[in-house]
Every structure is written in C-alpha cells, then in structure tokens.
C-alpha positions in Angstrom: 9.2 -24.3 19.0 8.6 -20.9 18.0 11.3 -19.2 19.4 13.5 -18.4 16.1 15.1 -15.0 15.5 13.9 -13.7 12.2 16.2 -11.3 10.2 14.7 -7.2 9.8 15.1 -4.0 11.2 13.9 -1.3 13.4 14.7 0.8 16.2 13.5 0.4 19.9 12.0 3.9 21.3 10.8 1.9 25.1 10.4 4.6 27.2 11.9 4.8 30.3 8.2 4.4 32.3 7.6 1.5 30.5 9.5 -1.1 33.0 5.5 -1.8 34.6 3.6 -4.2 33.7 0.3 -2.4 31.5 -3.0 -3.2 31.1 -5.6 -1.4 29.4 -8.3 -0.2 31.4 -11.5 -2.1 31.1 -14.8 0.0 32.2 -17.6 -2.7 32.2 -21.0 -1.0 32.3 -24.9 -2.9 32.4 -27.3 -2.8 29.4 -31.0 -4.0 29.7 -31.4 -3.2 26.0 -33.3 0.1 26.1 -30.9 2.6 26.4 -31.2 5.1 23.9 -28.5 6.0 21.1 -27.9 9.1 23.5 -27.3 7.0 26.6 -24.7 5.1 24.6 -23.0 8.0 23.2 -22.5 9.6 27.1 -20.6 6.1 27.5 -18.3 6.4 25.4 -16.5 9.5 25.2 -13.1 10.6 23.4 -10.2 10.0 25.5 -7.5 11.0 23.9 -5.9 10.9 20.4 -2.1 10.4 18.8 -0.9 11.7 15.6 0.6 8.1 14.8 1.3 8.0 10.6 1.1 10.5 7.3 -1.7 10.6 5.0 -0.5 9.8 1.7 -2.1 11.6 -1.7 -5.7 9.6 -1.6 -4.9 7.2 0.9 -5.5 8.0 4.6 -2.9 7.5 6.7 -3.9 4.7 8.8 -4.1 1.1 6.8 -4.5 -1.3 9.6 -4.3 -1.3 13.3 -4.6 -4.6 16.2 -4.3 -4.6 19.6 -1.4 -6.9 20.8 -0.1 -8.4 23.9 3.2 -10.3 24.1 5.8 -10.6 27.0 6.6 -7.5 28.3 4.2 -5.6 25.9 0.8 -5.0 26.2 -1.1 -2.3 23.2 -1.4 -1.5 19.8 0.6 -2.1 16.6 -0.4 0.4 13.5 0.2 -0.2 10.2 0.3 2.9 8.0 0.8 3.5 4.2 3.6 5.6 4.9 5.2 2.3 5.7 5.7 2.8 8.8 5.4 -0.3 11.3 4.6 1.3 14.8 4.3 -0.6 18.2 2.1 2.4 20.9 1.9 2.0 24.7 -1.6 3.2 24.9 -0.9 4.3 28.2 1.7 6.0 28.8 1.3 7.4 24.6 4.6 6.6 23.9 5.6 4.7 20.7 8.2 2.5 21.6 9.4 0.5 18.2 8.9 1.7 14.6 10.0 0.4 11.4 9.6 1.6 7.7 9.3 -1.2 6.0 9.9 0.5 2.4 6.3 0.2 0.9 3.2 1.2 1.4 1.2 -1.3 4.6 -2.0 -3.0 3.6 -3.0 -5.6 6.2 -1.7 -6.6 9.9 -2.9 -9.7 11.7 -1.8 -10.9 15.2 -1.9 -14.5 16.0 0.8 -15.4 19.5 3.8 -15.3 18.7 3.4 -13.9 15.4 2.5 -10.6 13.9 1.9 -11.1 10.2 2.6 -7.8 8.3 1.3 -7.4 4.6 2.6 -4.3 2.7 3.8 -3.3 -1.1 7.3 -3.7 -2.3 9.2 -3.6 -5.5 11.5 -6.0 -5.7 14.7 -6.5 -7.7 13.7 -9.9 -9.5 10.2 -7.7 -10.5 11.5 -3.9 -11.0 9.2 -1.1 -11.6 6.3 -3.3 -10.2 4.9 -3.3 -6.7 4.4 -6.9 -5.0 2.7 -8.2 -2.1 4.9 -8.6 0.7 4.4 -10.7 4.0 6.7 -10.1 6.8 6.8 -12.3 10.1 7.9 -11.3 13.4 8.2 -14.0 16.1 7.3 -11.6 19.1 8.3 -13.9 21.9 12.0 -13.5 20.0 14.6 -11.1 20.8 16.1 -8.8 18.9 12.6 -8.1 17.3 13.3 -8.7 13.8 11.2 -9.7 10.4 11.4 -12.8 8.0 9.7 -12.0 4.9 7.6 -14.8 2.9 8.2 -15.5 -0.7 6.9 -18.3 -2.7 10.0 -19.6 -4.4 13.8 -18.1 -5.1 11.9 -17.5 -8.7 9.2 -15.6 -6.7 10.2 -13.5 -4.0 7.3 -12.2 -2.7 3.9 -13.4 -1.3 1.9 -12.1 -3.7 2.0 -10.9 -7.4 -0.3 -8.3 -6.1 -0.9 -6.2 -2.9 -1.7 -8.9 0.0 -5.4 -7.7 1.4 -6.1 -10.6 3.8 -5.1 -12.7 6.4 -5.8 -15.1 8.5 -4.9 -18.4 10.7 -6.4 -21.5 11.1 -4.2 -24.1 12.6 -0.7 -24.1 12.0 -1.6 -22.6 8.7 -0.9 -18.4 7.3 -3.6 -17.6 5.0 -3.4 -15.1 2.7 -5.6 -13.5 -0.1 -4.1 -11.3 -2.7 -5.1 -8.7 -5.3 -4.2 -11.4 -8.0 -7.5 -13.4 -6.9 -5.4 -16.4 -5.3 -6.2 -17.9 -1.7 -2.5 -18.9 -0.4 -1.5 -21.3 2.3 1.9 -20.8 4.7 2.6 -24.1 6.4 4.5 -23.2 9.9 7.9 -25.7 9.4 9.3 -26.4 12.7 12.6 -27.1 11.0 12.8 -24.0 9.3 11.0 -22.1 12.5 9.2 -19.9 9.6 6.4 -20.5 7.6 6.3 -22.0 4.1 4.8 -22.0 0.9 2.2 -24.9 0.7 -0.9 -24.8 -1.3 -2.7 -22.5 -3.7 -6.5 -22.4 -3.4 -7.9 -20.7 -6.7 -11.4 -19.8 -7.2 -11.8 -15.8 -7.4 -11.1 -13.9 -11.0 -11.4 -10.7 -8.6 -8.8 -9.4 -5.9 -9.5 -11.9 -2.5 -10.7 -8.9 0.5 -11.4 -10.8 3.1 -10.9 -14.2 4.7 -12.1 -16.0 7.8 -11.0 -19.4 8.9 -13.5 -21.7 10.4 -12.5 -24.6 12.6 -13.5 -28.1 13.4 
C-alpha cells in the first residue's frame, strides 16, 4: 500500500562509503541504582559534534531532530529553521540528502514509511502571511520526494498557523497548530496520501504537544 511517489525536491549527497549497511553503536552498561551523578557523567562522554544548520536572529538553529531507519538508511533527520531538511549518516558524519524547504522548520515526526515535516510557509492563496505547512515523504519510495497536506483547494495549507505537533495513532496524522485546532489526516489508500478528516476543537491557546494513546 504505501509505496506512492510523492512530488518535492532535494538533492542526494550519499557518500561513496555509504554502500554498508550502518548501525549505530549501542554501549549497554549495568546500574544497581547508586551510582553517583559523577559515575554517570564518566559514562557518557562527548563523541563528537557536526555543524548541521544556521542560527537564525532569536531562534537557535536546530528546531527538531529524530532518529530514523528506512531501507538502506539508518540515522538522523534534522530539522532546522533555516529550512533546511537534512538526512546525517551518524557514522561516517556525512550528510547525505538536504532540502530547503522555503520556511522556517517547526516539528518532525517519524512514523515507517513516513516522515511527517511541519514548517512555515507563505503561500500564494494567503500572501504576506506565514502558514503551517505539513510535508509527507513516503521513505520506502524512490525518488525521495514530498506531498504537502492542505485542508481543501480553498485552504492550502495544514494549518492557519505554525504546525507545533504531531503525532500517529492508527492510520491517522495528528496534528496541533498555533490556531488552537487538533487536526486529523486519514491515510487514503486510493489517494496513497493522507487526507483531511476531522477537526477536534477544544484549546483557545496554540496546541504544543500531543500524544496518542491506543486501545
């Protein structure tokens, strides 16, 4: 089912190394529970560090960052607010796909196959004024490529404000905007996308957060 190409753009920086399968290393290590804050902070210990997006005037650099594993990929997607989508081989520190996606990046969420993006965008139905934006890349599909969300031809866009959270619960997108509303993306098999569906109101304020709880 999920196997659609999505329309979008980017450019594919794979190293040449990166052919081998990669794993991030795991080190496990025992607890009994009475090591001291010292103890723990021997354990873990800087290994490294990778100048990955700009910091933009008040905003850090970084927005959102999840670790990913796909076929033929296994490390970490950053989201930035220099709009910058970045796919890192932890590894080997090589960035292998980036994409600006034109607006600042709020939110990223991985659920296999998908990688749900949120970031700001003006768009030409709603000039001068920045909108949420929810892009969708089918990650088992090849060429990478995005399908943004939009609620209606009317409305193209996910939300009338900056997207701050998602999440997944079935074969449902969730999202909570800076306009207060709870939205729900129904994944149509016909369509291989995901679709307006429901509006859940209830919050007067911007919606931060969301966690979905199953049966």
């Amino acid at each position: 089912g999920a196997a659609a190409a999505m329309h979008g753009g980017g450019r594919n920086r794979r190293s040449g190394r990166g052919g081998r399968n990669k794993n991030f290393d795991r080190k496990h290590s025992h607890n009994n529970g009475n090591q001291s804050r010292s103890d723990i902070s021997n354990m873990v210990q800087k290994e490294d560090e990778i100048s990955a997006h700009r910091s933009m005037k008040d905003c850090p650099g970084i927005a959102r960052m999840v670790s990913c594993q796909f076929t033929g990929f296994n490390g970490l997607v950053s989201l930035g607010h220099d709009g910058l989508l970045k796919f890192w081989d932890v590894q080997q520190k090589n960035m292998v796909y980036e994409e600006n996606l034109g607006g600042p990046g709020q939110c990223v969420h991985f659920a296999p196959p998908f990688l749900f993006v949120a970031y700001d965008k003006v768009t030409p139905l709603v000039p001068d004024i920045e909108v949420g934006m929810i892009g969708v890349y089918n990650l088992e599909a090849q060429p990478l490529a995005r399908k943004d969300l939009m609620i209606s031809e009317a409305q193209p866009y996910a939300h009338s404000q900056r997207v701050a959270a998602m999440t997944v619960g079935g074969s449902l997108l969730i999202s909570g905007g800076g306009d207060g509303v709870v939205r729900l993306w129904k994944y149509e098999e016909s369509v291989q996308s995901f679709v307006f569906f429901q509006n859940l109101m209830g919050h007067v304020r911007p919606v931060t957060a969301l966690c979905y709880i199953g049966a």
